[in-house]
Amino acid sequence: MRMRPTLSWTPTEDLPPGSTDPGPVADALGAGGVLVLSGAGLSTESGIPDYRGEGGSLSRHTPMTYQDFTASARARRRYWARSHLGWRTFGRALPNAGHRSVAAFGRHGLLSGVITQNVDGLHQAGGSEGVVELHGSLDRVVCLSCGALSPRRDLARRLEEANPGFEPVAAGINPDGDADLTDEQVGDFRVVPCAVCGGVLKPDVVFFGEAVPPARVEHCRELVRGAASLLVLGSSLTVMSGLRFVRQAAQAGKPVLIVNRDPTRGDRHAVTRVALPLGATLTAVAAHLGIPVEDRSGAGGPDA
């Protein structure tokens, strides 16, 4: 029997209330060795909605699953039509103060690494280096038959050539770059095959219901083992792909700190959850530590 992936989480226990004191975050960063784990909430100030926060995309949109994508040509047509349109907006997103603050912490040697659950490339656009993209990146495409990787911009050009005049108006853009379109708007959108072998193309991201590559998971586990503390930014930790690293850190006695407005599935493992906006909070922490936050507003997102 096919199991649907976990898309939502409801607290089943009394969780400690969120704090408005970012002091513990500043203290952890000041001590160094902090491993950052970021989620969709970090990119909301760049105009990309998150999944589960107020106004999150799950209230109107069910993400594509790996099982549906691989099993149905119709599902793939629907996905690529929506994703092709969404990419035009998604690819123009700029890193915000939160991304730039994380990059500043890294430049000043306070971080042991950055793991992101996001697929938007905004950490790198904001100046961070060595980012582990836990769920992959939308700026790459992979063939499910031959494994060939290719740039997303190349596929965008091919899809434009195959679908001249495709200009529907989307109701919204989602954290996975998928635009909200009706079936009528999708129409007879043409999907193009792999240019190498003619196989099925998929964005090089981990869909819901798909496993993160084991080697990538182990690399992240090694980063947790080497960190002094774990700082979670903008993630509800609903899915196990991120929550497992919080559990690992807590079990090893490493402080877990969370900055997220809403309760998370990892709150009971954390020494604090700061319930404040990410951009302003991280900028204030940087100022407290005497670290300038570089404005890289001229740098674009994954399609820059």
Short mmCIF file of C-alpha atoms in Angstrom, two decimals:
data_model
loop_
_atom_site.label_atom_id
_atom_site.label_comp_id
_atom_site.label_asym_id
_atom_site.label_seq_id
_atom_site.Cartn_x
_atom_site.Cartn_y
_atom_site.Cartn_z
CA MET A 1 0.00 0.00 0.00
CA ARG A 2 1.39 3.42 -0.96
CA MET A 3 1.88 5.73 2.01
CA ARG A 4 1.43 9.46 1.62
CA PRO A 5 4.30 11.59 2.98
CA THR A 6 3.90 13.62 6.16
CA LEU A 7 2.80 17.12 5.13
CA SER A 8 1.54 18.51 8.40
CA TRP A 9 2.14 18.22 12.12
CA THR A 10 -0.05 19.02 15.12
CA PRO A 11 1.48 19.27 18.61
CA THR A 12 0.38 16.40 20.84
CA GLU A 13 2.11 17.71 23.95
CA ASP A 14 2.51 20.96 25.83
CA LEU A 15 5.49 22.73 24.33
CA PRO A 16 7.42 25.58 25.93
CA PRO A 17 6.30 28.99 24.67
CA GLY A 18 8.42 30.86 22.19
CA SER A 19 10.87 33.43 23.49
CA THR A 20 11.45 37.00 22.34
CA ASP A 21 15.04 37.00 23.59
CA PRO A 22 17.64 36.29 20.89
CA GLY A 23 20.41 36.40 23.49
CA PRO A 24 21.00 32.63 23.57
CA VAL A 25 21.39 32.64 19.76
CA ALA A 26 23.96 35.41 20.00
CA ASP A 27 25.77 33.53 22.78
CA ALA A 28 25.91 30.32 20.72
CA LEU A 29 27.19 32.14 17.64
CA GLY A 30 29.73 34.03 19.71
CA ALA A 31 31.12 30.72 20.94
CA GLY A 32 31.48 29.48 17.34
CA GLY A 33 31.09 26.02 15.86
CA VAL A 34 27.41 26.56 15.02
CA LEU A 35 25.79 24.35 12.39
CA VAL A 36 22.85 26.06 10.66
CA LEU A 37 19.84 24.06 9.48
CA SER A 38 17.48 26.26 7.46
CA GLY A 39 13.97 25.78 6.14
CA ALA A 40 11.42 27.52 3.94
CA GLY A 41 10.68 30.18 6.57
CA LEU A 42 14.08 31.74 5.91
CA SER A 43 13.05 32.59 2.34
CA THR A 44 9.63 34.12 3.00
CA GLU A 45 11.16 37.62 3.20
CA SER A 46 12.46 37.02 -0.33
CA GLY A 47 8.89 36.58 -1.56
CA ILE A 48 8.85 32.78 -1.52
CA PRO A 49 6.06 31.47 0.75
CA ASP A 50 6.71 28.71 3.23
CA TYR A 51 4.70 25.51 3.50
CA ARG A 52 3.13 25.67 6.94
CA GLY A 53 3.29 29.17 8.42
CA GLU A 54 0.52 31.73 8.29
CA GLY A 55 -0.61 31.79 4.68
CA GLY A 56 1.62 28.81 3.91
CA SER A 57 1.21 27.10 0.57
CA LEU A 58 -0.10 23.82 2.01
CA SER A 59 -3.38 25.61 2.71
CA ARG A 60 -4.01 25.73 -1.05
CA HIS A 61 -1.48 23.42 -2.66
CA THR A 62 -0.47 19.75 -2.37
CA PRO A 63 3.16 19.31 -3.42
CA MET A 64 4.04 16.82 -6.12
CA THR A 65 5.15 13.44 -4.75
CA TYR A 66 7.85 11.27 -6.27
CA GLN A 67 5.37 8.43 -6.68
CA ASP A 68 2.89 10.53 -8.66
CA PHE A 69 5.61 12.13 -10.79
CA THR A 70 7.15 8.83 -11.86
CA ALA A 71 3.86 6.99 -12.35
CA SER A 72 1.92 9.44 -14.51
CA ALA A 73 2.76 11.31 -17.70
CA ARG A 74 -0.23 13.53 -16.96
CA ALA A 75 1.19 14.40 -13.54
CA ARG A 76 4.53 15.23 -15.13
CA ARG A 77 2.86 17.51 -17.69
CA ARG A 78 1.01 19.30 -14.90
CA TYR A 79 4.17 19.61 -12.81
CA TRP A 80 6.39 20.94 -15.60
CA ALA A 81 3.77 23.44 -16.79
CA ARG A 82 3.42 24.84 -13.29
CA SER A 83 7.13 24.67 -12.51
CA HIS A 84 8.12 26.27 -15.81
CA LEU A 85 5.92 29.26 -15.06
CA GLY A 86 6.98 29.40 -11.41
CA TRP A 87 10.66 29.32 -12.33
CA ARG A 88 10.41 32.73 -13.99
CA THR A 89 9.43 34.30 -10.69
CA PHE A 90 11.31 31.94 -8.40
CA GLY A 91 14.56 32.43 -10.27
CA ARG A 92 14.39 36.20 -9.77
CA ALA A 93 14.15 36.02 -5.96
CA LEU A 94 16.90 37.85 -4.06
CA PRO A 95 18.57 36.82 -0.80
CA ASN A 96 17.17 38.64 2.22
CA ALA A 97 18.67 39.86 5.49
CA GLY A 98 18.46 36.37 6.96
CA HIS A 99 20.52 34.80 4.16
CA ARG A 100 23.03 37.67 4.29
CA SER A 101 23.37 37.35 8.06
CA VAL A 102 24.10 33.63 7.81
CA ALA A 103 26.77 34.40 5.18
CA ALA A 104 28.27 37.04 7.49
CA PHE A 105 28.44 34.56 10.38
CA GLY A 106 30.22 32.15 8.08
CA ARG A 107 32.75 34.74 6.87
CA HIS A 108 33.62 35.53 10.47
CA GLY A 109 34.30 31.88 11.28
CA LEU A 110 31.34 31.34 13.60
CA LEU A 111 29.76 28.49 11.64
CA SER A 112 30.84 24.89 11.20
CA GLY A 113 28.50 24.49 8.24
CA VAL A 114 25.13 25.23 6.65
CA ILE A 115 22.50 22.63 5.76
CA THR A 116 19.43 23.90 3.95
CA GLN A 117 16.16 22.15 3.25
CA ASN A 118 15.42 24.85 0.66
CA VAL A 119 15.87 24.38 -3.08
CA ASP A 120 16.06 28.07 -3.99
CA GLY A 121 19.83 28.68 -3.98
CA LEU A 122 19.42 31.85 -1.91
CA HIS A 123 22.02 30.94 0.70
CA GLN A 124 24.67 30.82 -2.02
CA ALA A 125 23.33 33.99 -3.65
CA GLY A 126 23.61 35.66 -0.26
CA GLY A 127 27.30 34.77 0.01
CA SER A 128 27.37 31.47 1.93
CA GLU A 129 29.87 28.85 0.82
CA GLY A 130 29.88 25.08 1.17
CA VAL A 131 26.10 24.88 1.64
CA VAL A 132 24.72 21.34 1.80
CA GLU A 133 21.47 21.27 -0.18
CA LEU A 134 19.65 18.52 1.68
CA HIS A 135 16.77 18.44 -0.80
CA GLY A 136 18.74 19.37 -3.92
CA SER A 137 18.33 22.48 -6.06
CA LEU A 138 15.86 23.68 -8.66
CA ASP A 139 18.64 25.08 -10.83
CA ARG A 140 19.56 21.55 -11.98
CA VAL A 141 17.64 18.89 -13.89
CA VAL A 142 18.35 15.15 -13.82
CA CYS A 143 17.33 12.39 -16.24
CA LEU A 144 15.70 9.45 -14.49
CA SER A 145 17.00 7.07 -17.19
CA CYS A 146 20.65 7.98 -17.81
CA GLY A 147 21.33 10.22 -14.80
CA ALA A 148 22.58 13.14 -16.92
CA LEU A 149 22.53 16.49 -15.14
CA SER A 150 21.83 19.73 -16.99
CA PRO A 151 21.23 23.38 -16.06
CA ARG A 152 17.63 24.42 -15.45
CA ARG A 153 18.08 27.43 -17.72
CA ASP A 154 18.68 25.04 -20.65
CA LEU A 155 15.44 23.20 -19.94
CA ALA A 156 13.59 26.52 -19.56
CA ARG A 157 14.74 27.51 -23.05
CA ARG A 158 13.63 24.18 -24.53
CA LEU A 159 10.23 24.38 -22.82
CA GLU A 160 9.72 27.91 -24.12
CA GLU A 161 10.48 26.74 -27.65
CA ALA A 162 8.08 23.79 -27.28
CA ASN A 163 5.30 25.95 -25.80
CA PRO A 164 5.23 29.33 -27.57
CA GLY A 165 2.71 31.73 -26.09
CA PHE A 166 2.40 29.87 -22.77
CA GLU A 167 1.67 32.82 -20.47
CA PRO A 168 -1.04 31.90 -17.95
CA VAL A 169 -1.46 33.99 -14.81
CA ALA A 170 -0.63 31.97 -11.70
CA ALA A 171 -2.56 32.33 -8.45
CA GLY A 172 0.66 31.98 -6.45
CA ILE A 173 4.17 30.54 -6.24
CA ASN A 174 5.14 27.79 -3.80
CA PRO A 175 8.38 26.95 -1.93
CA ASP A 176 9.19 24.23 -4.48
CA GLY A 177 8.95 26.71 -7.37
CA ASP A 178 5.60 25.30 -8.44
CA ALA A 179 3.01 27.84 -9.63
CA ASP A 180 -0.69 27.46 -8.87
CA LEU A 181 -2.45 26.73 -12.17
CA THR A 182 -5.77 25.11 -13.00
CA ASP A 183 -5.99 22.08 -15.29
CA GLU A 184 -7.46 24.36 -17.94
CA GLN A 185 -4.43 26.63 -17.73
CA VAL A 186 -2.06 23.66 -18.00
CA GLY A 187 -3.93 22.57 -21.12
CA ASP A 188 -1.80 20.56 -23.56
CA PHE A 189 1.55 21.83 -22.30
CA ARG A 190 4.36 19.92 -24.02
CA VAL A 191 7.03 18.24 -21.88
CA VAL A 192 10.45 17.72 -23.47
CA PRO A 193 12.61 14.61 -22.92
CA CYS A 194 16.25 14.26 -21.93
CA ALA A 195 18.46 15.65 -24.70
CA VAL A 196 20.93 12.80 -24.16
CA CYS A 197 18.79 9.66 -24.12
CA GLY A 198 15.15 10.75 -24.49
CA GLY A 199 14.31 9.77 -20.92
CA VAL A 200 12.12 11.45 -18.32
CA LEU A 201 13.48 14.67 -16.81
CA LYS A 202 13.00 15.61 -13.17
CA PRO A 203 14.26 18.62 -11.21
CA ASP A 204 17.28 17.62 -9.15
CA VAL A 205 15.32 17.96 -5.92
CA VAL A 206 13.97 15.48 -3.39
CA PHE A 207 10.21 15.32 -3.85
CA PHE A 208 7.85 14.54 -1.00
CA GLY A 209 7.82 10.76 -0.63
CA GLU A 210 11.37 10.46 -2.00
CA ALA A 211 14.39 9.58 0.13
CA VAL A 212 17.34 11.90 0.57
CA PRO A 213 20.45 10.16 -0.85
CA PRO A 214 22.12 8.16 1.97
CA ALA A 215 25.56 9.68 1.33
CA ARG A 216 24.11 13.17 1.75
CA VAL A 217 22.40 12.18 4.99
CA GLU A 218 25.63 10.75 6.35
CA HIS A 219 27.51 13.90 5.40
CA CYS A 220 24.97 15.94 7.36
CA ARG A 221 25.25 13.59 10.32
CA GLU A 222 29.01 14.09 10.26
CA LEU A 223 28.47 17.86 10.31
CA VAL A 224 26.23 17.47 13.37
CA ARG A 225 28.88 15.36 15.08
CA GLY A 226 31.47 18.07 14.49
CA ALA A 227 29.31 21.02 15.56
CA ALA A 228 29.23 22.70 18.94
CA SER A 229 25.54 23.58 18.56
CA LEU A 230 22.71 23.43 16.03
CA LEU A 231 20.79 26.54 14.97
CA VAL A 232 17.49 25.88 13.15
CA LEU A 233 16.20 28.80 11.08
CA GLY A 234 12.68 28.91 9.67
CA SER A 235 11.74 25.24 9.73
CA SER A 236 8.73 23.56 11.33
CA LEU A 237 10.78 20.32 11.34
CA THR A 238 7.64 18.48 10.31
CA VAL A 239 9.43 16.01 8.06
CA MET A 240 12.05 13.60 9.32
CA SER A 241 14.69 14.71 6.82
CA GLY A 242 15.47 17.71 9.03
CA LEU A 243 14.14 16.57 12.41
CA ARG A 244 16.59 13.66 12.57
CA PHE A 245 19.53 16.08 12.84
CA VAL A 246 17.84 17.93 15.69
CA ARG A 247 17.32 14.64 17.50
CA GLN A 248 20.91 13.63 16.83
CA ALA A 249 22.28 16.89 18.22
CA ALA A 250 20.08 16.72 21.32
CA GLN A 251 21.01 13.10 22.00
CA ALA A 252 24.68 14.07 21.79
CA GLY A 253 24.16 16.84 24.33
CA LYS A 254 24.66 19.65 21.82
CA PRO A 255 22.46 22.73 22.34
CA VAL A 256 19.67 23.09 19.77
CA LEU A 257 18.38 26.62 19.19
CA ILE A 258 15.42 27.41 16.93
CA VAL A 259 14.31 30.70 15.39
CA ASN A 260 10.79 30.18 14.07
CA ARG A 261 7.62 32.11 14.79
CA ASP A 262 5.44 29.01 15.15
CA PRO A 263 5.96 25.90 17.31
CA THR A 264 8.03 23.16 15.69
CA ARG A 265 8.27 19.43 15.95
CA GLY A 266 11.74 19.91 17.44
CA ASP A 267 10.83 22.32 20.25
CA ARG A 268 11.06 19.72 22.99
CA HIS A 269 14.67 19.07 21.99
CA ALA A 270 15.65 22.75 21.98
CA VAL A 271 17.08 24.95 24.71
CA THR A 272 15.13 27.86 23.21
CA ARG A 273 12.80 28.78 20.36
CA VAL A 274 12.90 32.43 19.45
CA ALA A 275 9.49 33.40 18.05
CA LEU A 276 10.59 36.49 16.11
CA PRO A 277 10.98 37.40 12.41
CA LEU A 278 14.15 35.86 11.03
CA GLY A 279 15.64 38.72 9.06
CA ALA A 280 15.39 41.32 11.82
CA THR A 281 16.47 38.83 14.50
CA LEU A 282 19.58 37.63 12.71
CA THR A 283 20.54 41.16 11.72
CA ALA A 284 20.21 42.25 15.35
CA VAL A 285 22.32 39.30 16.49
CA ALA A 286 24.98 40.20 13.93
CA ALA A 287 24.99 43.80 15.15
CA HIS A 288 25.29 42.63 18.75
CA LEU A 289 28.35 40.58 17.75
CA GLY A 290 29.83 43.51 15.83
CA ILE A 291 29.51 41.73 12.48
CA PRO A 292 28.55 43.79 9.41
CA VAL A 293 25.93 42.20 7.17
CA GLU A 294 26.85 42.77 3.54
CA ASP A 295 24.02 43.80 1.22
CA ARG A 296 24.26 41.64 -1.88
CA SER A 297 20.94 42.82 -3.30
CA GLY A 298 22.43 42.84 -6.78
CA ALA A 299 22.92 39.06 -6.66
CA GLY A 300 20.01 37.01 -7.92
CA GLY A 301 18.70 33.60 -7.00
CA PRO A 302 19.25 30.32 -8.82
CA ASP A 303 18.80 31.75 -12.29
CA ALA A 304 21.06 34.77 -11.83
#
